[in-house]
mmCIF file of C-alpha atoms in Angstrom:
data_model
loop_
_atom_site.group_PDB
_atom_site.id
_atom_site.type_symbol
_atom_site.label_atom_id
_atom_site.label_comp_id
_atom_site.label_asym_id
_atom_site.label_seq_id
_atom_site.Cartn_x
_atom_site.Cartn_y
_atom_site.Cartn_z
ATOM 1 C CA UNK A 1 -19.937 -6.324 19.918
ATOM 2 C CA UNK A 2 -18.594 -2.828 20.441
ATOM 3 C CA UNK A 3 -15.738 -2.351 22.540
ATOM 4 C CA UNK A 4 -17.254 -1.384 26.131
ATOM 5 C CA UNK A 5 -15.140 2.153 26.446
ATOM 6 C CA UNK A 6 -13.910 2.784 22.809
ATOM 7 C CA UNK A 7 -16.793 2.327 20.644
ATOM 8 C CA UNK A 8 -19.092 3.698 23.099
ATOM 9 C CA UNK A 9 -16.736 6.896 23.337
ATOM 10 C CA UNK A 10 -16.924 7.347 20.007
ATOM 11 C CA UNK A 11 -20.966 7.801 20.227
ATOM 12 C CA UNK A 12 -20.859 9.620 22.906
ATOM 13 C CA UNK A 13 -18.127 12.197 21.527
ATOM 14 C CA UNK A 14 -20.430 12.066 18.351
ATOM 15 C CA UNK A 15 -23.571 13.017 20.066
ATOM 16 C CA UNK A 16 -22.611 15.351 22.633
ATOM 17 C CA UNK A 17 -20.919 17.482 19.630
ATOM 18 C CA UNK A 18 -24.322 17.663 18.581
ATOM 19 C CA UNK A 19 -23.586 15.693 15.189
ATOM 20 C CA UNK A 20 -25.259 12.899 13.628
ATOM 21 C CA UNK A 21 -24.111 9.501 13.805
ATOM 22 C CA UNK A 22 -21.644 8.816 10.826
ATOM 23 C CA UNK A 23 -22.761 5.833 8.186
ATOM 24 C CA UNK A 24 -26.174 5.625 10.025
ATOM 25 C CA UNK A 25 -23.977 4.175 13.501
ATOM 26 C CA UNK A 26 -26.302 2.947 15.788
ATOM 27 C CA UNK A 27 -25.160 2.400 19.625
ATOM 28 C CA UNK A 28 -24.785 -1.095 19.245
ATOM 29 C CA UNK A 29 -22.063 -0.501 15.967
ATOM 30 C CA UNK A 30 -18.573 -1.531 16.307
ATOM 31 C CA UNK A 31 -16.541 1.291 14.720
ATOM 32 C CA UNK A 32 -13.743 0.656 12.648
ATOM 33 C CA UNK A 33 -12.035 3.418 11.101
ATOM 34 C CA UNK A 34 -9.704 3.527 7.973
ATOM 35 C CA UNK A 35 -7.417 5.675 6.480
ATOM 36 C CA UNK A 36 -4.902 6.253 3.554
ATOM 37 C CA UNK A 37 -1.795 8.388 2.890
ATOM 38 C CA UNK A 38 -3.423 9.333 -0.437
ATOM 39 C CA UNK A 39 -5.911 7.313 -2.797
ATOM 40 C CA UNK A 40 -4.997 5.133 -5.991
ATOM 41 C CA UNK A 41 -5.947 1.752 -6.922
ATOM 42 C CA UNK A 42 -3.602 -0.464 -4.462
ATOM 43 C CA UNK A 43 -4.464 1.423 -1.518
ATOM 44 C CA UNK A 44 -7.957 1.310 -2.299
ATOM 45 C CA UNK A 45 -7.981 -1.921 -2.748
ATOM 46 C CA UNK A 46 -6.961 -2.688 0.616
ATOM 47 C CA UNK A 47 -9.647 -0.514 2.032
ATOM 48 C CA UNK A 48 -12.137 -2.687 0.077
ATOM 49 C CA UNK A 49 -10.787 -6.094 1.252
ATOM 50 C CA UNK A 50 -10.952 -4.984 4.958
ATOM 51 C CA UNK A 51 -14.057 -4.140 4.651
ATOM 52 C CA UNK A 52 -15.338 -7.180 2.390
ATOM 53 C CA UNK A 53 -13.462 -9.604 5.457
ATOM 54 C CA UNK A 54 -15.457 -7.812 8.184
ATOM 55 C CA UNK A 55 -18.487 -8.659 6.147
ATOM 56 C CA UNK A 56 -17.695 -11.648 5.767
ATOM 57 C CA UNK A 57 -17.418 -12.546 9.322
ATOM 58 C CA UNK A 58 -20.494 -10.690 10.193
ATOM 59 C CA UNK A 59 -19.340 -7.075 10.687
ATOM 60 C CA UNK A 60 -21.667 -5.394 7.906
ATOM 61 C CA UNK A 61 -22.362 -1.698 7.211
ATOM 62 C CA UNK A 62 -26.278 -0.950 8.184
ATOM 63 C CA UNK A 63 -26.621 -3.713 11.169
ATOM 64 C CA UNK A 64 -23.405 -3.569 13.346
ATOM 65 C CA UNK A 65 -20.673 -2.018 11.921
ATOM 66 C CA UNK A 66 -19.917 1.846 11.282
ATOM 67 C CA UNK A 67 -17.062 1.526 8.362
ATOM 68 C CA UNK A 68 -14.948 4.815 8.403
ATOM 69 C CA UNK A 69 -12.579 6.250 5.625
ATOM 70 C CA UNK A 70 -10.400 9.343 5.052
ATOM 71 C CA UNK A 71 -7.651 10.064 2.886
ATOM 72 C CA UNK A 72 -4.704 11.822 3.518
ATOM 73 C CA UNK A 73 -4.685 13.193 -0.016
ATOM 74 C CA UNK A 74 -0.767 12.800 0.187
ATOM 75 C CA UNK A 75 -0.173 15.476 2.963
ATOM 76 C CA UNK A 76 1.344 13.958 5.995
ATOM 77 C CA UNK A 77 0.514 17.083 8.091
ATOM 78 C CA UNK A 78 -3.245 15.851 6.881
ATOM 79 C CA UNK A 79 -2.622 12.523 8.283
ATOM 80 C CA UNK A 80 -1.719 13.583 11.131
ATOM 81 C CA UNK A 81 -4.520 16.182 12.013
ATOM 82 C CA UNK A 82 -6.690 12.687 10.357
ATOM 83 C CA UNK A 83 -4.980 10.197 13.148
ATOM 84 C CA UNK A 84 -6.108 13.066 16.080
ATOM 85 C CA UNK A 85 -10.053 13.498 14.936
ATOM 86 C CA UNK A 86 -10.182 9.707 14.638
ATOM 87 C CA UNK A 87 -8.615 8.859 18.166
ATOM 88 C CA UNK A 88 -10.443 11.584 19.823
ATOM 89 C CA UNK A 89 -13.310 10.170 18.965
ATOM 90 C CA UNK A 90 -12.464 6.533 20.180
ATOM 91 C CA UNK A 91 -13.466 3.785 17.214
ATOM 92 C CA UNK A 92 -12.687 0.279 18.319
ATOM 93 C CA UNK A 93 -9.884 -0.177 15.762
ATOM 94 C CA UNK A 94 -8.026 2.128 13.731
ATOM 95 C CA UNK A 95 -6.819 0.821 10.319
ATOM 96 C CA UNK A 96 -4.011 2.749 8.684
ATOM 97 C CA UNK A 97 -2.998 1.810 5.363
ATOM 98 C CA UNK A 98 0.392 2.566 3.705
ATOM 99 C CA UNK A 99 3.720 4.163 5.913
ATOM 100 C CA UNK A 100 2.938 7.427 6.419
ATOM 101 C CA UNK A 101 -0.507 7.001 7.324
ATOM 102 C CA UNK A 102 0.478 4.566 9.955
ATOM 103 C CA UNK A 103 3.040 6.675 11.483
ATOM 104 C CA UNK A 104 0.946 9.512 11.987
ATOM 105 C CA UNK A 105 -1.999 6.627 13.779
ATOM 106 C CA UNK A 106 0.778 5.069 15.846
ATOM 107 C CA UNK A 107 2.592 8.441 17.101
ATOM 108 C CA UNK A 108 -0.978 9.665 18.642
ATOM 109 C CA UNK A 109 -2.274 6.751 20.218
ATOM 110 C CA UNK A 110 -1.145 4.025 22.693
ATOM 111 C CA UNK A 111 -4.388 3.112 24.063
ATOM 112 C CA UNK A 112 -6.976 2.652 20.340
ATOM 113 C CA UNK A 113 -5.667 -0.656 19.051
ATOM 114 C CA UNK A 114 -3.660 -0.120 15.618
ATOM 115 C CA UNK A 115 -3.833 -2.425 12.408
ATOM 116 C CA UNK A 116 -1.423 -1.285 10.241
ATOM 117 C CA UNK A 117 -1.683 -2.092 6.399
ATOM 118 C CA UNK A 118 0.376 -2.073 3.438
ATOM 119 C CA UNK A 119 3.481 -0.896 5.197
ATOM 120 C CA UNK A 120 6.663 -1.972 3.856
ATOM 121 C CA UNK A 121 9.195 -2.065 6.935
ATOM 122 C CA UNK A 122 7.118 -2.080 9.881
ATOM 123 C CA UNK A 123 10.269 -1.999 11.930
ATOM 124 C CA UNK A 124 12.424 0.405 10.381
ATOM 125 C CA UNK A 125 9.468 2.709 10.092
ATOM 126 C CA UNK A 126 9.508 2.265 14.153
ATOM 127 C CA UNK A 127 5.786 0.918 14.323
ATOM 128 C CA UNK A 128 6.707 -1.840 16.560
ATOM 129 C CA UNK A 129 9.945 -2.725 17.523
ATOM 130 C CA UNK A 130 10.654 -6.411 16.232
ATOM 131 C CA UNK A 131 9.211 -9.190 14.493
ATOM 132 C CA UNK A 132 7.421 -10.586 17.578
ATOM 133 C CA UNK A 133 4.341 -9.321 19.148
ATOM 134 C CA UNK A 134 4.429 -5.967 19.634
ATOM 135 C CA UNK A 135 3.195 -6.274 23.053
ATOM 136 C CA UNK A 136 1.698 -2.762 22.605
ATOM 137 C CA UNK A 137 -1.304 -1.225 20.665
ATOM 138 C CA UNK A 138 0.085 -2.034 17.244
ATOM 139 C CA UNK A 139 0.125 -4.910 14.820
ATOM 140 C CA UNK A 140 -0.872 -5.189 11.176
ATOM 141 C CA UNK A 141 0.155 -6.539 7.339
ATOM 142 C CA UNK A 142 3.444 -5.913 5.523
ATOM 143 C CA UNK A 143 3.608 -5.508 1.913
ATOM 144 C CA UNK A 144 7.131 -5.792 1.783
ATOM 145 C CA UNK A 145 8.144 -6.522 -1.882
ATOM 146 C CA UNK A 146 10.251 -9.711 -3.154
ATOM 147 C CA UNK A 147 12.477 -7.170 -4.660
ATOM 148 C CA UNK A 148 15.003 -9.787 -5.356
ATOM 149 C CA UNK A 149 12.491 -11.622 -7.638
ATOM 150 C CA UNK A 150 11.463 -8.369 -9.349
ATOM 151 C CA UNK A 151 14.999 -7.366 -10.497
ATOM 152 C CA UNK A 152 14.918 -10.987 -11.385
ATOM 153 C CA UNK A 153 12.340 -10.237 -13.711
ATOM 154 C CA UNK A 154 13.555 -6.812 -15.097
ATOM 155 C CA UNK A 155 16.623 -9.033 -16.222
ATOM 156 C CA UNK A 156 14.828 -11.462 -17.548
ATOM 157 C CA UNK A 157 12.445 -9.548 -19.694
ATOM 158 C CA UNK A 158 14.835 -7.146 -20.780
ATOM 159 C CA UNK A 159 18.597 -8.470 -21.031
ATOM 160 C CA UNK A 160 20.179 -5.795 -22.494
ATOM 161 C CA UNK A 161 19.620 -3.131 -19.545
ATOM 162 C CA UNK A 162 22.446 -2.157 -17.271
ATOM 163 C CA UNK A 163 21.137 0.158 -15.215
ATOM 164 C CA UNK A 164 17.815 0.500 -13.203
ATOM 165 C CA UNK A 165 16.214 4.203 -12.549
ATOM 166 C CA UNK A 166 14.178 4.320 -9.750
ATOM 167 C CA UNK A 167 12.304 7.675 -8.820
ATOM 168 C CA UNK A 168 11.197 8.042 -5.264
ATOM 169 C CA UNK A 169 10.081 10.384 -2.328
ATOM 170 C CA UNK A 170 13.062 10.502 0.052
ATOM 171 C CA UNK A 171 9.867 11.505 3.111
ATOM 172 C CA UNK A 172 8.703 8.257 2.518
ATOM 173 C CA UNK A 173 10.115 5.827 4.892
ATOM 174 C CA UNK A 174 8.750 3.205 2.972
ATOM 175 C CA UNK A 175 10.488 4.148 0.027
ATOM 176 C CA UNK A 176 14.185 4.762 1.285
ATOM 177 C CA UNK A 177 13.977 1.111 2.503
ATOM 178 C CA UNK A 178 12.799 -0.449 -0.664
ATOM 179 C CA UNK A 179 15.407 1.987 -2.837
ATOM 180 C CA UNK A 180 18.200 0.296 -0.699
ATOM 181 C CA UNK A 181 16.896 -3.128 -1.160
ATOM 182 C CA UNK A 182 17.172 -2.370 -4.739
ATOM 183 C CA UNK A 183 20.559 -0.773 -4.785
ATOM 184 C CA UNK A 184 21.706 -4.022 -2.837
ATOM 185 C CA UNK A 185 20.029 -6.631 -4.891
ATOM 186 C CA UNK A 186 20.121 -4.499 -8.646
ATOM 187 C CA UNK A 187 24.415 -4.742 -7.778
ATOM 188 C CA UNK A 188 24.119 -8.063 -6.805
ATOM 189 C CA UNK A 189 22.971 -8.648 -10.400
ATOM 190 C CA UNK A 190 24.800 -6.807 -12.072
ATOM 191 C CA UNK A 191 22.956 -3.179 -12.503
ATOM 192 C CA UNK A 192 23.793 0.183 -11.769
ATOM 193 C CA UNK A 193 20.985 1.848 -9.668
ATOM 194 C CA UNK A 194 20.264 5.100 -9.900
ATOM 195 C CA UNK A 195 17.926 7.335 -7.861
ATOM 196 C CA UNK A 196 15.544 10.041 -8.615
ATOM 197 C CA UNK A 197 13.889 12.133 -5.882
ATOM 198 C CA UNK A 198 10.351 13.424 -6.213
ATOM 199 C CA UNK A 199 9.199 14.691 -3.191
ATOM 200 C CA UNK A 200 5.079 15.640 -3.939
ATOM 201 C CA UNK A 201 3.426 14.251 -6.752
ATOM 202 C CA UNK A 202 3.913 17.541 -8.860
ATOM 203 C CA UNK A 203 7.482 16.254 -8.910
ATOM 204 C CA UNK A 204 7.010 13.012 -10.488
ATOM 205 C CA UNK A 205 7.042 13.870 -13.767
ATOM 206 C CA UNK A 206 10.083 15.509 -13.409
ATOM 207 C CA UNK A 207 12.203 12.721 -12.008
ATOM 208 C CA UNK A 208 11.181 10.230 -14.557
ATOM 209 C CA UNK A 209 12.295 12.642 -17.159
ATOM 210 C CA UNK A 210 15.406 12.804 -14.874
ATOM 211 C CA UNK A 211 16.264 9.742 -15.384
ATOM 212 C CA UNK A 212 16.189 10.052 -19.774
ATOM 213 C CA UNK A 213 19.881 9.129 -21.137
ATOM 214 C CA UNK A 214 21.195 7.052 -17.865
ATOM 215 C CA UNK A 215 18.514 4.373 -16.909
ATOM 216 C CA UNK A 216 18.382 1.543 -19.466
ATOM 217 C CA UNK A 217 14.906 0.644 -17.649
ATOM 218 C CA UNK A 218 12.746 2.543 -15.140
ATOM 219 C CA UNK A 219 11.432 0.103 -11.540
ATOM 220 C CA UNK A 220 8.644 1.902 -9.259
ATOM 221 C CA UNK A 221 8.270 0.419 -5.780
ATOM 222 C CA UNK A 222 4.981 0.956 -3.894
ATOM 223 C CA UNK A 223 6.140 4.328 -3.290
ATOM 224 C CA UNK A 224 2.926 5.949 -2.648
ATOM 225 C CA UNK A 225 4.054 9.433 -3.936
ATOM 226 C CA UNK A 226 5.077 8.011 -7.149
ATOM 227 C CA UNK A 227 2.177 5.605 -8.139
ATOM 228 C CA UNK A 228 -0.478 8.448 -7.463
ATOM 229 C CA UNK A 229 1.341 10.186 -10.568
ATOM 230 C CA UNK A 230 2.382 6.737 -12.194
ATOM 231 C CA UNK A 231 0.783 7.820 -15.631
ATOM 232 C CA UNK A 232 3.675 10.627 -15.937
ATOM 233 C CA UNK A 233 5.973 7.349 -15.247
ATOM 234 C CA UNK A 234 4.625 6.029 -18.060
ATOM 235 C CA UNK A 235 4.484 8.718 -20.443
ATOM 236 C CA UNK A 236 8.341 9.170 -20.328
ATOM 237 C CA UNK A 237 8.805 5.664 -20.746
ATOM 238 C CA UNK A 238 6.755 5.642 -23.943
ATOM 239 C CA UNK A 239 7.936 9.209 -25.317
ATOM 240 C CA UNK A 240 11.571 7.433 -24.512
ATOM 241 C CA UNK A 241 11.221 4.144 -25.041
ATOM 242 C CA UNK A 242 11.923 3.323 -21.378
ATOM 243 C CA UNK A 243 10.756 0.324 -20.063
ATOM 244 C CA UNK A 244 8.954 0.779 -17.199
ATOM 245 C CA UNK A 245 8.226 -1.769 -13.996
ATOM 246 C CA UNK A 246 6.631 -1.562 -11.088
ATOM 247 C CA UNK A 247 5.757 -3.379 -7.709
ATOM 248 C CA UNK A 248 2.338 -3.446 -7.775
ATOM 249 C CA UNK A 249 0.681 -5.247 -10.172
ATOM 250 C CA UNK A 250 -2.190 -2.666 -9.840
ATOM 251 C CA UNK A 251 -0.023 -0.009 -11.651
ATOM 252 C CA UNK A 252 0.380 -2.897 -14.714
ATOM 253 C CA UNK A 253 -3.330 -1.761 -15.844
ATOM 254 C CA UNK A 254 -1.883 1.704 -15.707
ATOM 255 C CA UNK A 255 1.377 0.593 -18.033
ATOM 256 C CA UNK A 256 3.454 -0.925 -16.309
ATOM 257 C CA UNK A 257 4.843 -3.525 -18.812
ATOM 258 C CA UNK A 258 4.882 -6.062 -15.871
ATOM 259 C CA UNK A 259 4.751 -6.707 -12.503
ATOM 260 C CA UNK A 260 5.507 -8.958 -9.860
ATOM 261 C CA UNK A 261 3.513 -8.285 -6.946
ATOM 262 C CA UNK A 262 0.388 -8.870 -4.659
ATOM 263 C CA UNK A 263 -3.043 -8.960 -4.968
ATOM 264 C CA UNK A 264 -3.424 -5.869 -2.595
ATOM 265 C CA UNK A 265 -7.251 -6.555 -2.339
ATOM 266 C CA UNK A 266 -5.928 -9.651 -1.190
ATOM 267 C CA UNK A 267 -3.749 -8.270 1.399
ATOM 268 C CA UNK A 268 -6.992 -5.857 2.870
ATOM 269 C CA UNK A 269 -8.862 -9.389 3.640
ATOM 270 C CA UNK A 270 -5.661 -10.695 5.343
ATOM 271 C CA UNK A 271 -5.695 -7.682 7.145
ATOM 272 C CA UNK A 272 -9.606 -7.651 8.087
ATOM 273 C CA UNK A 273 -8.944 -10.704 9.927
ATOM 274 C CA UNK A 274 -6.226 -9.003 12.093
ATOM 275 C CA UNK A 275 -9.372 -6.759 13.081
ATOM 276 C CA UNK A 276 -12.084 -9.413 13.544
ATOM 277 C CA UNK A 277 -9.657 -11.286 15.882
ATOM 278 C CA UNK A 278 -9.009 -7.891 18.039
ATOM 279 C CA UNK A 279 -12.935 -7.175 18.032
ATOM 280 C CA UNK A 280 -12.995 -10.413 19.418
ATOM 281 C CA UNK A 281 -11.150 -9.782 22.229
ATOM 282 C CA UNK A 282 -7.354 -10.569 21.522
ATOM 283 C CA UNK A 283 -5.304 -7.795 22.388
ATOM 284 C CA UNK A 284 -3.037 -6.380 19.536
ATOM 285 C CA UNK A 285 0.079 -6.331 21.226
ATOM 286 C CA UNK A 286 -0.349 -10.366 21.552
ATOM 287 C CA UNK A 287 -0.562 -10.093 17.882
ATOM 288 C CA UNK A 288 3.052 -10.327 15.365
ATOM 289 C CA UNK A 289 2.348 -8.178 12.256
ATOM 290 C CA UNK A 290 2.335 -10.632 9.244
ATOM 291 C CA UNK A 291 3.845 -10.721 6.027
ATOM 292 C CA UNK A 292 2.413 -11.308 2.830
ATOM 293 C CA UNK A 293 4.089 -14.358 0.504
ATOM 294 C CA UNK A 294 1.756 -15.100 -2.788
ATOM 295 C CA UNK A 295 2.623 -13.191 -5.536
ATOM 296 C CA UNK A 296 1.747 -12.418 -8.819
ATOM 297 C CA UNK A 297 2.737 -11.867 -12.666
ATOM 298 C CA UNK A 298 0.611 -9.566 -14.069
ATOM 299 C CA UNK A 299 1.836 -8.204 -17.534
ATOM 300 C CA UNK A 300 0.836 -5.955 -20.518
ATOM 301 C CA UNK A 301 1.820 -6.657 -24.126
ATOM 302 C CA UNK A 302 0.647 -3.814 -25.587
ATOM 303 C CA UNK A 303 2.486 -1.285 -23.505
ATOM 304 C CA UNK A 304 5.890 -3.346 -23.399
ATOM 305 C CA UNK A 305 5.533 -2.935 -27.429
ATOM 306 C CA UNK A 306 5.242 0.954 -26.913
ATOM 307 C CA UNK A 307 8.239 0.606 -24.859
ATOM 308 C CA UNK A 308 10.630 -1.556 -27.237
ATOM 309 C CA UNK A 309 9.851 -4.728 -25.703
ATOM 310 C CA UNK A 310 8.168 -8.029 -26.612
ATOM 311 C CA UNK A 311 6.649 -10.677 -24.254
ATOM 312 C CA UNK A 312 7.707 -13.768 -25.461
ATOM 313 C CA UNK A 313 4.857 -16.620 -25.154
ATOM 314 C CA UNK A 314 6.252 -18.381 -22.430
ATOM 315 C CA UNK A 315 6.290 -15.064 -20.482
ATOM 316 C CA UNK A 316 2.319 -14.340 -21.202
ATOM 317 C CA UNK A 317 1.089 -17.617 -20.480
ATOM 318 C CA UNK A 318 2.781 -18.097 -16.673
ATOM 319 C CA UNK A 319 1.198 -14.750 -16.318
ATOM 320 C CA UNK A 320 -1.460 -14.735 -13.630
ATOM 321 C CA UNK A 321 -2.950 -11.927 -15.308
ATOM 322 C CA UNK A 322 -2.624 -10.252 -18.922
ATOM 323 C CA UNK A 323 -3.751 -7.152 -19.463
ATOM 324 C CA UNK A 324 -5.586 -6.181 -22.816
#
């Protein structure tokens, strides 16, 4: 199964360093290694569904598979020095999950093939270089949002607002794209959008409270900086009786009042296939990165109360999900 000069490089690297054999890897293990700009539930859940999919297809932890995972812990010099280790030691695929994480994996290697995950604009974030096949070492999954649909929802839920704050981390290549598709589809219905930069997570708190007096509600994208601090999101919004969104329904269980989003557990298994077909044999350049186009309602009663709304019954039950 393992890749005749990758995977073996990888042992060989390991072993001649003198060092043990990560996850029990036996000679015979394809190596697939994993990492995230910083850990919360979304991203996680990715990380579980690729692995779950390569199980699934007979890729399993302990009989042919060594299953590798760092996180970034939100540093993007640590992603970086993370994307070196792994392609110096030569796994047979290198999963990156979220922007960042997949900038730092493509800008080192053009040789390890690359399955990107959870990346919003693949192209603008200069991964690959169209829509097509890449034709290079790189494919993967978008997670670009339906942001048209979610400002749908903002409206819908909460008629009154005029204006949408929406903190984000101007590094984040991810996020300047989704805070323009906001800007362009919050005018096109009829809201004022107005941004709030928070650059580290230590910052987060501070931007929400930024936006007291001049957002009517308060919309996080994936924005990976943001949602790792999401609970000072939601603190403002209660203390102020903010409403607060987001796009990922993951971040509704945190309070979020709603969300319109994907199963991102969902969107690691879609991605785990991307792999199994490269272990395979097909070459990831033959590959076009794929987007992702079920969504889901998940909403939470409880917190839109401690926010100054109420879910009316028709909302609740087209719900996929309500949280208690």
């Amino acid at each position: 199964m393992i890749s005749k000069n990758l995977g073996s490089k990888f042992i060989a690297a390991t072993l001649a360093l003198g060092l043990s054999l990560p996850f029990a890897a036996q000679a015979e293990d394809v190596v697939v290694a994993t990492t995230a700009i910083v850990e919360h539930p979304a991203l996680d859940a990715v990380r579980d569904g690729v692995r779950d999919e390569l199980k699934a297809q007979g890729y399993e932890e302990g009989k042919n598979l060594t299953f590798l995972y760092k996180s970034a812990q939100g540093n993007p010099a640590t992603a970086a020095q993370i994307a070196r280790e792994y392609i110096g030691n030569g796994p047979d695929v290198i999963v990156p999950i979220a922007t960042p994480s997949a900038q730092a994996v493509v800008a080192a290697t053009k040789d390890i093939p690359v399955v990107f995950s959870a990346v919003t604009d693949p192209v603008a974030a200069k991964l690959v270089a169209n829509e097509g096949p890449s034709g290079t070492n790189v494919t993967g999954v978008s997670d670009l949002s339906p942001i048209d649909q979610h400002i749908a929802l903002i409206k819908e839920l909460t008629p009154n607002a005029k204006s949408i704050g929406v903190p984000y981390n101007p590094g984040e290549a991810n996020s300047v794209v989704l805070l323009d598709l906001v800007k362009k589809h919050g005018a096109a219905q009829g809201f004022d959008v107005i941004a709030s930069p928070a650059t580290k997570t230590g910052e987060v708190l501070t931007a929400a409270q930024n936006l007291i007096g001049k957002a009517d509600v308060i919309y996080v994208a994936t924005d990976n900086t943001i949602i790792s601090a999401f609970e000072a999101v939601v603190k403002v919004g209660i203390d102020h009786q903010i409403p607060v969104y987001a796009g990922d329904t993951d971040s509704v269980k945190r309070g979020a009042l709603a969300a319109l989003g994907f199963d991102y557990y969902d969107v690691g298994r879609q991605t785990g296939k991307v792999v199994v077909e490269i272990l395979k044999g097909k070459a990831a350049g033959d590959i076009a990165f794929q987007g992702v186009s079920k969504t889901n309602l998940f909403v939470n009663p409880a917190m839109a109360e401690k926010m100054g709304v109420t879910l009316s019954p028709e909302v609740i039950a087209r719900a996929t999900e309500v949280i208690k």
